[in-house]
CSV table of C-alpha atoms in Angstrom, one decimal:
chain,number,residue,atom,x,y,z
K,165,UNK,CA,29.6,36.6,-21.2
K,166,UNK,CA,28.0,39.0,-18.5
K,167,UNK,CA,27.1,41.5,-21.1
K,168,UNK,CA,23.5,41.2,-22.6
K,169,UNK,CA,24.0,40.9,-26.7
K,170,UNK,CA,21.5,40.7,-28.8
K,171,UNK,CA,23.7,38.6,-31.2
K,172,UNK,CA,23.3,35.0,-31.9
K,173,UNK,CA,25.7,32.7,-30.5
K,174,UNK,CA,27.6,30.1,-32.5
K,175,UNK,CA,30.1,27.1,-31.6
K,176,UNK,CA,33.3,27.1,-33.3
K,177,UNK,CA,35.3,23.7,-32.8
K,178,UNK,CA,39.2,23.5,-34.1
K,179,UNK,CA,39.1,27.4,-34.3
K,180,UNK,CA,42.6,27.9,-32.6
K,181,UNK,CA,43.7,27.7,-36.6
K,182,UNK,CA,43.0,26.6,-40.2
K,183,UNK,CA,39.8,26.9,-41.8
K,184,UNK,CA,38.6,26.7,-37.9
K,185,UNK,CA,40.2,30.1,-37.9
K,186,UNK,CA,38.7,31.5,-40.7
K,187,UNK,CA,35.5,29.9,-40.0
K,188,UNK,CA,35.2,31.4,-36.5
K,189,UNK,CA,36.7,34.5,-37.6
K,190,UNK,CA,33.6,35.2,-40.3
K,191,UNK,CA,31.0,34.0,-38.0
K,192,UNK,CA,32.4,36.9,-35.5
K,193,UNK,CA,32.5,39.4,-38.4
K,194,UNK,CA,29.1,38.4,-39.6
K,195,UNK,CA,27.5,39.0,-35.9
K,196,UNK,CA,27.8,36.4,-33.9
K,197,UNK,CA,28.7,35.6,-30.4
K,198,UNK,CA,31.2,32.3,-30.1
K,199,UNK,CA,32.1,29.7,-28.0
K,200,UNK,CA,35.4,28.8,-29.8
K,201,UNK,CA,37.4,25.6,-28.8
K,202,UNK,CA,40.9,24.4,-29.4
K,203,UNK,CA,43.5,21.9,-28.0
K,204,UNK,CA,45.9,24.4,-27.1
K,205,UNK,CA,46.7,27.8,-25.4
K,206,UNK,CA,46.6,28.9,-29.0
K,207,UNK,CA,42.5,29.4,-28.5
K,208,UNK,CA,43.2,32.2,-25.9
K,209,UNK,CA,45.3,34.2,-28.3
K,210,UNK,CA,42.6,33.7,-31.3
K,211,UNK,CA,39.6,34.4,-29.7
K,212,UNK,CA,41.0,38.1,-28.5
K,213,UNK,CA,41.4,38.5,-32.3
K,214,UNK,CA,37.6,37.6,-32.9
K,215,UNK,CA,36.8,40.1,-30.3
K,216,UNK,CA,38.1,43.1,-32.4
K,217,UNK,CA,35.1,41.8,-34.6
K,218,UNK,CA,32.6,43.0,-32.0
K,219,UNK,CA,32.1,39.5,-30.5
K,220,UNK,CA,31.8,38.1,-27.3
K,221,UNK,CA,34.0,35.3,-27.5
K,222,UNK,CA,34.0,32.3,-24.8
K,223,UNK,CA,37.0,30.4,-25.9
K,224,UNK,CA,37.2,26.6,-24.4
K,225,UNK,CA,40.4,25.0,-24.2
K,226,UNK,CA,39.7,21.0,-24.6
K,227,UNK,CA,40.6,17.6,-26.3
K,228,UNK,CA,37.5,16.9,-28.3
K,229,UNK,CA,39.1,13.5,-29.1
K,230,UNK,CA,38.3,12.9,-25.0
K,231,UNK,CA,34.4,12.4,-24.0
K,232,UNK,CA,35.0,15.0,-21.2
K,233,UNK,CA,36.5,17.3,-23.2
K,234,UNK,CA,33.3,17.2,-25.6
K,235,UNK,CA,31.3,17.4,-22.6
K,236,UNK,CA,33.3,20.6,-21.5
K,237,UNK,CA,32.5,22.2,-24.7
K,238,UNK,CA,28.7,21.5,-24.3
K,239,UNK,CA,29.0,23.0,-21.1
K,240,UNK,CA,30.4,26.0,-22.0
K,241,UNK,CA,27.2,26.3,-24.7
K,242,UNK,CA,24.6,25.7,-22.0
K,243,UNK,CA,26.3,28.3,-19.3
K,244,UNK,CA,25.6,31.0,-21.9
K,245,UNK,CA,21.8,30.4,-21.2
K,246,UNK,CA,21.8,31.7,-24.9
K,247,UNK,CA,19.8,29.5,-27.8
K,248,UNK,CA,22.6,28.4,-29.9
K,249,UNK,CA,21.9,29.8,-33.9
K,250,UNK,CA,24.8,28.0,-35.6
K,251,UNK,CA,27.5,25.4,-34.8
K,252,UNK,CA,30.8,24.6,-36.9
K,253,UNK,CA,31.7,20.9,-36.2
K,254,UNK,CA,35.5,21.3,-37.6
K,255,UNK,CA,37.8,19.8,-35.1
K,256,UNK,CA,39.6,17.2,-36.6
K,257,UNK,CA,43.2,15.7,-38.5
K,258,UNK,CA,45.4,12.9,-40.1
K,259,UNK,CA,48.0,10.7,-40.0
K,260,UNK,CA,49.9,10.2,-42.9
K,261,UNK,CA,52.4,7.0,-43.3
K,262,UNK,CA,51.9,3.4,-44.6
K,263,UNK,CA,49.4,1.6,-41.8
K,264,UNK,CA,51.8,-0.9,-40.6
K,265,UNK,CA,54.2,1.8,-39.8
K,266,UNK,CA,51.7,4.3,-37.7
K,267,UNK,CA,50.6,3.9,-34.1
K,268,UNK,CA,47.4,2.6,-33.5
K,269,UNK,CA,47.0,4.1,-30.7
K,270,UNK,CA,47.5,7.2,-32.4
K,271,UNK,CA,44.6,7.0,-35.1
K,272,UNK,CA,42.3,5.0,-32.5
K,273,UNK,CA,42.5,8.8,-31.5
K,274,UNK,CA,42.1,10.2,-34.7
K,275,UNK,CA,38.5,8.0,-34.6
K,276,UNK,CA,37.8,9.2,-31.5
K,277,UNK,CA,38.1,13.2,-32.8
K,278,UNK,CA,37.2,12.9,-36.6
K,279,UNK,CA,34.5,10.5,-36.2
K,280,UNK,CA,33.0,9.9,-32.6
K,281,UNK,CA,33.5,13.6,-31.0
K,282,UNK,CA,31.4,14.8,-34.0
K,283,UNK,CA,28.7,12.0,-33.1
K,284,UNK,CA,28.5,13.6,-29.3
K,285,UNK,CA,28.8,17.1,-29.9
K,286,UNK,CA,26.0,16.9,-33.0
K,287,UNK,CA,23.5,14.9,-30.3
K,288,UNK,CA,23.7,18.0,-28.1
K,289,UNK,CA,23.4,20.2,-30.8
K,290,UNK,CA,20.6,18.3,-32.8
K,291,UNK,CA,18.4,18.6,-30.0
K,292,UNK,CA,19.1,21.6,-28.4
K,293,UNK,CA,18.1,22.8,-31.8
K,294,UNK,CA,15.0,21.2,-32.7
K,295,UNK,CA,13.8,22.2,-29.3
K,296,UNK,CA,14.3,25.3,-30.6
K,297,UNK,CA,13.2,25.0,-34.1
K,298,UNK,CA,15.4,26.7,-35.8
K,299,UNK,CA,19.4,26.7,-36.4
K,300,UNK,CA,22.1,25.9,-38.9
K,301,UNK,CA,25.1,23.2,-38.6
K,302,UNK,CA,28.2,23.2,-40.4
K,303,UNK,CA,29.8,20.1,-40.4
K,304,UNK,CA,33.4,19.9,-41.8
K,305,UNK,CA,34.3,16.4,-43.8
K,306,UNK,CA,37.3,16.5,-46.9
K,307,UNK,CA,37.7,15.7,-50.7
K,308,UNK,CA,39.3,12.9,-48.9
K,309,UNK,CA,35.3,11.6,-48.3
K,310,UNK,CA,34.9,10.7,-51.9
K,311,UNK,CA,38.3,8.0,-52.6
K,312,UNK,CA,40.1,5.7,-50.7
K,313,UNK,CA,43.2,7.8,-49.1
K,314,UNK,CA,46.0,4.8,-48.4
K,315,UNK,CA,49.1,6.4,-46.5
K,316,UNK,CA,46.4,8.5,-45.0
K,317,UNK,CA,44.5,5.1,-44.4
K,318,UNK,CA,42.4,5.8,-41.7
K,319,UNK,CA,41.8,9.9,-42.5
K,320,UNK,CA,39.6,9.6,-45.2
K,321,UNK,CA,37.1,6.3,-44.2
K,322,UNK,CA,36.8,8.9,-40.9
K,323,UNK,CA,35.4,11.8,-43.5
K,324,UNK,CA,33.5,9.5,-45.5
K,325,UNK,CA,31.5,8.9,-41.9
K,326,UNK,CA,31.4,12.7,-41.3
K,327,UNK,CA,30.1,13.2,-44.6
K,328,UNK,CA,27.3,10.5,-44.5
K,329,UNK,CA,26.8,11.6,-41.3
K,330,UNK,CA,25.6,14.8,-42.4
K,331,UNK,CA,24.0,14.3,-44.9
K,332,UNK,CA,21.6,11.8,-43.2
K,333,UNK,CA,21.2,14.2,-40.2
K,334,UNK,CA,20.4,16.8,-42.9
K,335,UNK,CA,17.2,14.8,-43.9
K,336,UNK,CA,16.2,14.7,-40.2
K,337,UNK,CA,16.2,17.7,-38.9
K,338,UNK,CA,14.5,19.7,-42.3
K,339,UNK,CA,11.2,19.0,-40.4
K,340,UNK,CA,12.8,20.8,-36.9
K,341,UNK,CA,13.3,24.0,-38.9
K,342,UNK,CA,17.4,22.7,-38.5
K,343,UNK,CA,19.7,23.0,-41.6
K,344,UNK,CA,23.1,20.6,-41.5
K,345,UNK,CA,25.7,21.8,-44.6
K,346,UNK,CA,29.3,19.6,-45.4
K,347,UNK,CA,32.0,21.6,-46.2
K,348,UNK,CA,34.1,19.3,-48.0
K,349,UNK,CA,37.6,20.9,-48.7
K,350,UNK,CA,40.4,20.0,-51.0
K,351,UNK,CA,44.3,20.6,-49.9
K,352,UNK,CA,44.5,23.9,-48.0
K,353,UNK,CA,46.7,26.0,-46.9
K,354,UNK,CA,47.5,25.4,-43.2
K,355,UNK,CA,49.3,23.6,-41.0
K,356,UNK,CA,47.3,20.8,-41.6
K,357,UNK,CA,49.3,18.2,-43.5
K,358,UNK,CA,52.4,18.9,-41.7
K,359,UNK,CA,50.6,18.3,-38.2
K,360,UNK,CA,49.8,15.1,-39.9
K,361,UNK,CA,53.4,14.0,-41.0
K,362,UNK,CA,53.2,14.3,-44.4
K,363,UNK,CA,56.0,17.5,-45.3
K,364,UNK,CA,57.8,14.5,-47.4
K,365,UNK,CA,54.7,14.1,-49.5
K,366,UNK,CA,53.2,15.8,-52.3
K,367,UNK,CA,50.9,17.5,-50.0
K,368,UNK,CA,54.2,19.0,-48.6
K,369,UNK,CA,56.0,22.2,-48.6
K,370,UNK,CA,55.6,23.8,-51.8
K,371,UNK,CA,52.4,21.8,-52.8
K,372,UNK,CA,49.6,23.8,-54.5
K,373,UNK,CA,47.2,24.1,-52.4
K,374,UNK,CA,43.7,26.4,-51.9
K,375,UNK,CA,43.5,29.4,-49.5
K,376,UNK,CA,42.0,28.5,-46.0
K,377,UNK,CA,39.9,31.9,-46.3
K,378,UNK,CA,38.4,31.0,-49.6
K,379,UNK,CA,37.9,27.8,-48.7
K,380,UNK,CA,36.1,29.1,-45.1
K,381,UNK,CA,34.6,31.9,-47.3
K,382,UNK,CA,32.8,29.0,-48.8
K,383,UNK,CA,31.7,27.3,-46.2
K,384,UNK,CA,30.2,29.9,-44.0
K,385,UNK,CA,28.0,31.0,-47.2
K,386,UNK,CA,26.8,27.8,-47.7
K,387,UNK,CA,25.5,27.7,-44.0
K,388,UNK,CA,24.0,30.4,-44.2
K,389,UNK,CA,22.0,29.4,-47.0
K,390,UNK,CA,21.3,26.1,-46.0
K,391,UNK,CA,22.9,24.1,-48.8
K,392,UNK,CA,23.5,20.7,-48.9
K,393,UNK,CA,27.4,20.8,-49.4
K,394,UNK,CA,29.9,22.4,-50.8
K,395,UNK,CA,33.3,21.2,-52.0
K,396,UNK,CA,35.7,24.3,-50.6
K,397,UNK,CA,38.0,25.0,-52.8
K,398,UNK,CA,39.4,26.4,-56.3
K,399,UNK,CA,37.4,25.1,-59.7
K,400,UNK,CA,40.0,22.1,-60.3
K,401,UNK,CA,39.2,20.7,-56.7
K,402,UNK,CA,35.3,21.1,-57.5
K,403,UNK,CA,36.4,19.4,-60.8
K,404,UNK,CA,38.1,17.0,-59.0
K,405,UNK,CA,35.4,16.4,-57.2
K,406,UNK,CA,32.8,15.4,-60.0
K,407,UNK,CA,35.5,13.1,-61.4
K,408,UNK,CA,35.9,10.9,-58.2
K,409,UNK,CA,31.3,10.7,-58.9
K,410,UNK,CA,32.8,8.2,-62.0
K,411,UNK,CA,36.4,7.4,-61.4
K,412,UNK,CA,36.9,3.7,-60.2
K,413,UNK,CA,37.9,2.9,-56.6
K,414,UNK,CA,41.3,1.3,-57.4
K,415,UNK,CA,42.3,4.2,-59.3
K,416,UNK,CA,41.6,6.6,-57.4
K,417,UNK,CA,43.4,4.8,-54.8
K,418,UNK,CA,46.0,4.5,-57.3
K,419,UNK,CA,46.6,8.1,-57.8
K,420,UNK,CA,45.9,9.3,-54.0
K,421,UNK,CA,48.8,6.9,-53.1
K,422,UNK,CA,51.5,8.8,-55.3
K,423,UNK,CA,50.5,11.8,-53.8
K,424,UNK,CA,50.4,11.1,-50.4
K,425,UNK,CA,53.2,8.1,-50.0
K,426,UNK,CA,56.4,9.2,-48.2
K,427,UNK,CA,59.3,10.1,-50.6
K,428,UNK,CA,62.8,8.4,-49.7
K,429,UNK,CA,64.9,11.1,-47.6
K,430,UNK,CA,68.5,11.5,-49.2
């Protein structure tokens, strides 16, 4: 970034696709600067798209579910010399599959990126904020936060954290002049369940599912204006989401289970 701008800078993890994308892609059209990461060379081709928005785009290929690659990231922030104004903590994803059938190696992985890359990344951010006294954080958790998700057994207790996570850090960091917002979404549309092994579920092709933009539009707002969360999604997934406030556990086990357990393959 050797050009002066006057623009603030945001982070953008995951924003190679999904609501990442979107997410990154409205902070660039709504005059920011970004340091966008992704696994993949796919970050490269996205952030020349965020450019067209006026931005000066650092993108940051890394493995967030790796302590160096978090590190690498934070790195990237600090080069900038530039206060950071807001950060999107989306990175993550999720196995689908009965537990005794998945790799454990595999979701100890999942942990590592839903769960413990957030914890890292959010310490740099937290107090490179405060220091600053001002900011806003975005932290991405699910629907999948408010039931017991079997055959995506390990997924949503990781969003539950993220969620909790938040909304504790939230409380913290009012007094730093700091606002933290969960964007909880509902089934979207991107890649997101078939990266996770789940095309012969319900959540697979042909499922209903909300619009990544809307669901990003969403989000972005509700950072902006500092809210606490916000369920992303359509009015039945916020509906769904005040019904899981009063639904049993078992059931709602119950019902997640017939969505997201694999059909038989003829």
């Amino acid at each position: 970034m050797n050009t002066p701008s006057t623009r603030p800078l945001a982070l953008v993890t995951g924003a190679s696709n999904g609501i990442g994308y979107e997410l990154a892609r409205l902070c660039a059209a709504n005059g920011f600067d970004l340091v966008a990461t992704g696994r993949s060379e796919r970050i490269d081709e996205a952030a020349e798209r965020f450019t067209r928005d006026g931005a000066h785009v650092i993108p940051v290929r890394a493995d967030l579910a790796e302590a160096n690659g978090v590190e690498a990231v934070w790195k990237a922030v600090e080069e900038t010399g530039r206060p950071l104004a807001a950060a999107v903590l989306n990175a993550g994803r999720s196995i689908g599959g009965a537990f005794i059938d998945t790799d454990l190696d595999d979701e100890l992985s999942l942990i590592a990126l839903n769960v413990t890359s957030v914890v890292h990344l959010a310490k740099h951010v937290a107090r490179h904020m405060a220091a600053h006294g001002t900011g806003r954080i975005l932290i991405t958790s699910s629907l999948s936060a408010t039931l017991p998700t079997p055959y995506e057994t390990v997924y949503g207790p990781s969003r539950a954290f993220t969620r909790m996570f938040a909304l504790g850090l939230r409380e913290e960091l009012k007094e730093h002049g700091v606002t933290v917002t969960t964007l909880m979404p509902g089934a979207t549309d991107s890649d997101f369940h078939a990266r996770a092994g789940m095309n012969d579920t319900a959540f697979g092709v042909g499922a209903k599912k909300n619009s990544r933009k809307e669901v990003a539009r969403q989000g972005f707002i509700a950072m902006m204006e500092g809210r606490p969360e916000i369920v992303g999604g359509d009015t039945a997934t916020k509906r769904t989401a005040l019904e899981h406030r009063f639904l049993p556990e078992p059931y709602k086990a119950a019902r997640h289970a017939t969505k997201a357990k694999p059909r038989p393959q003829h």
